[in-house]
Short mmCIF file of C-alpha atoms and ligand atoms in Angstrom, two decimals:
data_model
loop_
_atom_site.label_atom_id
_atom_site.label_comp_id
_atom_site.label_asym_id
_atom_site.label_seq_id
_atom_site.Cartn_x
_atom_site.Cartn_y
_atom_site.Cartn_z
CA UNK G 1 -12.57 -3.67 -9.62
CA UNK G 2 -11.29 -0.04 -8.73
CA UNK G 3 -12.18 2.51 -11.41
CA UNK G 4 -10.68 5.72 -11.79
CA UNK G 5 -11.91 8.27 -13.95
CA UNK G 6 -11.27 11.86 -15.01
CA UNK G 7 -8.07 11.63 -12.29
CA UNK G 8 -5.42 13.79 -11.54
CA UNK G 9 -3.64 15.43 -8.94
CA UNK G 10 -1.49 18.60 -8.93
CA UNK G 11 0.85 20.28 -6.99
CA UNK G 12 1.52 24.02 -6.82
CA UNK G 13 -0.27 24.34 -10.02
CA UNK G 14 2.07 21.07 -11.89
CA UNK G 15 0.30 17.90 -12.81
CA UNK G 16 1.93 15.45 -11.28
CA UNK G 17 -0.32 12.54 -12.69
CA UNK G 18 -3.74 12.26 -14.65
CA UNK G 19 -5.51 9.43 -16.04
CA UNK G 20 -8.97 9.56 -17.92
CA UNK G 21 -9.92 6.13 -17.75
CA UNK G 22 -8.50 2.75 -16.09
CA UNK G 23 -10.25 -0.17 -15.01
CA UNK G 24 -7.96 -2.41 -12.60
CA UNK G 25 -9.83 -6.48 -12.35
CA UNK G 26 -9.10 -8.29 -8.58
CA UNK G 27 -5.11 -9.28 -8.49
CA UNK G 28 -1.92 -8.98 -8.44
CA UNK G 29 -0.59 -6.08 -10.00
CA UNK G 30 2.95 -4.48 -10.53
CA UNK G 31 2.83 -0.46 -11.03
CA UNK G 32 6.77 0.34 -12.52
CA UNK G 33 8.23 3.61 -12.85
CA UNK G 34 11.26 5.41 -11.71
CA UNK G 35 11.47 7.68 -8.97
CA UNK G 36 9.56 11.10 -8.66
CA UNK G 37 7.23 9.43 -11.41
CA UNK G 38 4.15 9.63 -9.51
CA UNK G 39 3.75 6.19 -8.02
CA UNK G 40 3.38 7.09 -4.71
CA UNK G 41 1.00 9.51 -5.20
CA UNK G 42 -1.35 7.56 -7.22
CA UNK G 43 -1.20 5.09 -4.51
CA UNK G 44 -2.28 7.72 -2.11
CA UNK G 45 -4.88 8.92 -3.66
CA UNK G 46 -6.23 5.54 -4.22
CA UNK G 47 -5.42 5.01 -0.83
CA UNK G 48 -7.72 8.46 -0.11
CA UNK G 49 -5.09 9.79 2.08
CA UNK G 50 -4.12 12.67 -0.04
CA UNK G 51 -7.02 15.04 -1.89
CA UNK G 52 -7.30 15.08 -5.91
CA UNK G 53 -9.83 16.13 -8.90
CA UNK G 54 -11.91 13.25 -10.35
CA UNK G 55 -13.43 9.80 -8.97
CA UNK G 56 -12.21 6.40 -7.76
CA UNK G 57 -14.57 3.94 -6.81
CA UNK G 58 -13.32 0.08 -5.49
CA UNK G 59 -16.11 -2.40 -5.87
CA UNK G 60 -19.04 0.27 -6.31
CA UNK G 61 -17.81 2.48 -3.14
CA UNK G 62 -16.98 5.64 -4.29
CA UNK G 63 -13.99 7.12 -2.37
CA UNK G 64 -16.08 10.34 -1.22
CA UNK G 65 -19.48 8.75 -0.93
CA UNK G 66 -18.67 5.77 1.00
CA UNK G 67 -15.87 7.56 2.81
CA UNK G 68 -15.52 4.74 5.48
CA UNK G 69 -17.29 1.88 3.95
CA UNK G 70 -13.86 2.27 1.15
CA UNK G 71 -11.33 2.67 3.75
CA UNK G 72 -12.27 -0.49 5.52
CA UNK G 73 -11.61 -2.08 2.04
CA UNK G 74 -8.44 -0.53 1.09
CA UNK G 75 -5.35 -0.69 3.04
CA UNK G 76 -1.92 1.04 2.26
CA UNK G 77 1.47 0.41 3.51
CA UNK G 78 4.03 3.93 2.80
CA UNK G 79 7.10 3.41 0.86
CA UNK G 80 8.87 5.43 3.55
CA UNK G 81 6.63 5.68 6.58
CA UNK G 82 7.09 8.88 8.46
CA UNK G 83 5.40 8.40 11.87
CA UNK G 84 5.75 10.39 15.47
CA UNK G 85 8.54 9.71 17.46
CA UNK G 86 7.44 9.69 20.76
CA UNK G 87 4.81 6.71 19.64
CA UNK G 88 5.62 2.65 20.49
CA UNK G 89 5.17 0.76 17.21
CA UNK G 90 2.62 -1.63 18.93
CA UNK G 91 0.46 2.20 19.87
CA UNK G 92 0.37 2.91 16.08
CA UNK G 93 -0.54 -0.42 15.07
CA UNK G 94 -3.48 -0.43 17.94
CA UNK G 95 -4.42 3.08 16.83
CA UNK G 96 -4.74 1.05 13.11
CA UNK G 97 -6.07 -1.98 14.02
CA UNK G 98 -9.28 -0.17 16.25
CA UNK G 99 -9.71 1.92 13.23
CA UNK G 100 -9.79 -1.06 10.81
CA UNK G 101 -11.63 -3.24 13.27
CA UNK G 102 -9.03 -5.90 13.66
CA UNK G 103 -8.66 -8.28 16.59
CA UNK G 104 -5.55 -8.81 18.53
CA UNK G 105 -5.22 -12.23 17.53
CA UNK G 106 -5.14 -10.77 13.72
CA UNK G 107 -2.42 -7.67 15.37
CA UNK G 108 -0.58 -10.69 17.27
CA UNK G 109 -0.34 -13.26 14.51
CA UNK G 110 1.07 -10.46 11.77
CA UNK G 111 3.38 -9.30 14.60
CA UNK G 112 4.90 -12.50 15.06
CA UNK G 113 5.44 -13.72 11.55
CA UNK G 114 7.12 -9.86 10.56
CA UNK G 115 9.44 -10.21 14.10
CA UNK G 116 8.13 -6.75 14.92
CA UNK G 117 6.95 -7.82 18.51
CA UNK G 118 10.59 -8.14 19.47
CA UNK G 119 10.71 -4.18 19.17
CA UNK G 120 7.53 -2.35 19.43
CA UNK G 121 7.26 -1.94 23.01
CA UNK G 122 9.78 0.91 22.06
CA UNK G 123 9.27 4.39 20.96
CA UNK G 124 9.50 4.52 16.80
CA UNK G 125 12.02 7.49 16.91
CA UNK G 126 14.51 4.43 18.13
CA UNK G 127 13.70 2.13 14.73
CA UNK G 128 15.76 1.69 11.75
CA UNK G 129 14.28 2.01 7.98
CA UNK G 130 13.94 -1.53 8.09
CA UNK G 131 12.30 -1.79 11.69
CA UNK G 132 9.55 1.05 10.54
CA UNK G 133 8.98 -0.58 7.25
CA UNK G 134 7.76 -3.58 9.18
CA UNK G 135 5.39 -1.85 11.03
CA UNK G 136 4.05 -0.02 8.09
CA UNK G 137 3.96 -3.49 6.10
CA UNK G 138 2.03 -4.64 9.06
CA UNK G 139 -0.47 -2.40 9.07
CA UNK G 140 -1.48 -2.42 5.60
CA UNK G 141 -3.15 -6.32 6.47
CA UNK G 142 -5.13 -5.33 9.18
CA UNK G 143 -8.58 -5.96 9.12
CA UNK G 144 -10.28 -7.06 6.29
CA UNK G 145 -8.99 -5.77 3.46
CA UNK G 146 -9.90 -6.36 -0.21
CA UNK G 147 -7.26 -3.61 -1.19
CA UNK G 148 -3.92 -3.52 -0.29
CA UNK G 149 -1.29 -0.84 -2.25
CA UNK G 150 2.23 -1.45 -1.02
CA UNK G 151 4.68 0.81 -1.78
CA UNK G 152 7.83 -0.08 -2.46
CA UNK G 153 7.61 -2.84 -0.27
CA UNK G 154 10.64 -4.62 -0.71
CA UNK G 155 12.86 -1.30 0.46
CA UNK G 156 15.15 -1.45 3.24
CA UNK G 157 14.11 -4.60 4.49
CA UNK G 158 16.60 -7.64 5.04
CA UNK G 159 16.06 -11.35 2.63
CA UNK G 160 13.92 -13.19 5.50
CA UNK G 161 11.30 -10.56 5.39
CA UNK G 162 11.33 -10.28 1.37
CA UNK G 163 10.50 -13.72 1.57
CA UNK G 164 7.45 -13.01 4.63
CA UNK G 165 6.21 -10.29 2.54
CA UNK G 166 5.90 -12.57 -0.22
CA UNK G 167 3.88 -15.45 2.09
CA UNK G 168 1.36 -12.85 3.10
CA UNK G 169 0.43 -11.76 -0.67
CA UNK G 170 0.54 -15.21 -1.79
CA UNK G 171 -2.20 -15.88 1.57
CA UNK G 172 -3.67 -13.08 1.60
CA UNK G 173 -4.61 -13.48 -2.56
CA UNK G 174 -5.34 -17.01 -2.27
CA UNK G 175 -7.15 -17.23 1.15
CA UNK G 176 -9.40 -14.10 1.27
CA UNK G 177 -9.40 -12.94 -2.41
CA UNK G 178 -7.37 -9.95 -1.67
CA UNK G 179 -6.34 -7.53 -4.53
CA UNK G 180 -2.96 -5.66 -4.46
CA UNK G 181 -1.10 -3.09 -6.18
CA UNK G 182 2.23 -3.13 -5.48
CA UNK G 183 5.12 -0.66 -7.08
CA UNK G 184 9.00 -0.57 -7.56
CA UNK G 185 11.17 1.06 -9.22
CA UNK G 186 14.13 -0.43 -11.30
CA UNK G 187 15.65 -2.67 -9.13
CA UNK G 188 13.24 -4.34 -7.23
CA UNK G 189 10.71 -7.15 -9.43
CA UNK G 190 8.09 -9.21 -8.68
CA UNK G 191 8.49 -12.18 -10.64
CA UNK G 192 7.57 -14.73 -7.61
CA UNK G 193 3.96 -13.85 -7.65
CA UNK G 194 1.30 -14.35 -9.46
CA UNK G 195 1.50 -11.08 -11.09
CA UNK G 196 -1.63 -10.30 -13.25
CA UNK G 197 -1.34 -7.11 -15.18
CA UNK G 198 1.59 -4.76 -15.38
CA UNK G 199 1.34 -0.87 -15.36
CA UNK G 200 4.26 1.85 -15.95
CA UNK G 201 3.88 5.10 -14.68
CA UNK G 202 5.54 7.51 -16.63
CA UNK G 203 5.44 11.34 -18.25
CA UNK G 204 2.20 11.53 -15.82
CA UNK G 205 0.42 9.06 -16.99
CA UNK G 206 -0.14 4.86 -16.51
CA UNK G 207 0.06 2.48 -19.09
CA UNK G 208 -0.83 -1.28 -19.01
CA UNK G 209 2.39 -2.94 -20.20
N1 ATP E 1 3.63 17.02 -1.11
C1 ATP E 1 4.20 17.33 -2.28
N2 ATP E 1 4.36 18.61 -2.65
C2 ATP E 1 4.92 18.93 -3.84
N3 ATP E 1 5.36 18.02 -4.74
C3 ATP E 1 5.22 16.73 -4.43
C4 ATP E 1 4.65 16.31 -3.18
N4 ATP E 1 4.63 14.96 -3.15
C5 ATP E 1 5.19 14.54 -4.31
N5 ATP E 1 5.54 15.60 -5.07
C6 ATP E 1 6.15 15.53 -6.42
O1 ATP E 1 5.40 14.63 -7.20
C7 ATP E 1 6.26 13.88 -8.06
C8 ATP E 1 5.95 12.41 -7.89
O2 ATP E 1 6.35 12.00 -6.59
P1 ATP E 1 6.02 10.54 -6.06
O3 ATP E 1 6.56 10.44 -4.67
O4 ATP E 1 4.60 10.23 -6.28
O5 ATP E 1 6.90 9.64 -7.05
P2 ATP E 1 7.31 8.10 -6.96
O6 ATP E 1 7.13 7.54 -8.32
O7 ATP E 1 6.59 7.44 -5.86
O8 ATP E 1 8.85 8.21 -6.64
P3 ATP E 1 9.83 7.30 -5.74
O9 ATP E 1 10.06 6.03 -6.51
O10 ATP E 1 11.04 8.16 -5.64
O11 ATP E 1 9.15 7.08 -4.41
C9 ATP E 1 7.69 14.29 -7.72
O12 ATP E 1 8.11 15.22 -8.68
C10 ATP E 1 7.56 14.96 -6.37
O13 ATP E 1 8.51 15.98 -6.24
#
């Protein structure tokens, strides 16, 4: 379960977000809202990338306490990834995958079914939006996560990897017991899983739907 309490997060003196009390159970779940609403940075603070006031624990690790113990746990994939140029996709993900203590035949077999291996010999500053995404999708199922927050997943990449995106939920949920949170704005929906509980972000705050 991941448990947020007394939560929010401000910029330059503007809440952007705050939530007293939410209990997410293990699934699938679907975090709407329209842009600039706050999705993406709930999901990185979740994701403990980003500092805010108040706690979030996954499990019983606490986000501060068991600083590394949560981070092998929870993975995140960017809605638009912004990484250094001068980096080869395949670097990042190795940088990712020691840090996450993933093997290469995990790195390899992800690789292959996203068609990133084609490509990330090369330097990222050379991708498209779609070609990045991949690699950022990629990286949010090394290891071996419980967590995985994808944002905006569906963004900028073409109807073959929709549909691989999908697969690796639907294996990841079934096989290991993984939990996601996944967001979209309007136009993108995520009917073809097995979405448990529905969440709308909104005048800086989430609601279950
Ligand atoms: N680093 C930052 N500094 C200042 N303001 C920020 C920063 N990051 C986000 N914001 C502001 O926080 C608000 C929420 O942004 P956020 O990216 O979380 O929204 P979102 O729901 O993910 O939007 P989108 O669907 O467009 O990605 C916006 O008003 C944005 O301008």
């Amino acid at each position: 379960m991941l448990k947020i309490q007394n939560f929010s997060k401000s910029y330059n003196n503007h809440t952007i977000i705050a939530v007293e009390n939410l209990e997410i159970p293990e699934g699938i779940h679907w975090f709407k809202g329209v842009n600039g609403s706050g999705k993406s940075t709930f999901f990185r603070s979740v994701a403990g990338i980003i500092p805010f006031e108040g706690q979030i624990s996954w499990n019983n690790l606490d986000i501060r306490k068991d600083a590394i113990a949560y981070r092998m746990q929870v993975n995140m994939s960017e809605a638009e990834p912004l990484y250094p140029d001068y980096l080869t996709g395949y670097d990042l993900i190795k940088f990712i995958a020691d840090a996450k203590k993933a093997n290469q035949n995990q790195i390899n077999l992800l690789a292959t079914r996203l068609g990133v291996d084609i490509y990330w010999k090369n330097t990222l500053g050379t991708y498209s939006s779609g070609m990045l995404k991949k690699i950022s999708l990629l990286t949010a199922f090394l290891g071996q996560p419980k967590l995985i927050m994808l944002d905006e997943p569906l963004i900028t990449i073409d109807d073959r990897s929709v549909q691989i995106v999908y697969e690796l939920v639907k294996e990841y949920a079934e096989n290991s017991g993984v939990s996601f949170l996944l967001s979209s704005h309007q136009d993108f929906r995520f009917e073809k899983l097995a979405i448990k509980n529905m969440y709308h972000v909104q005048n800086q705050a989430i609601t279950q739907l």
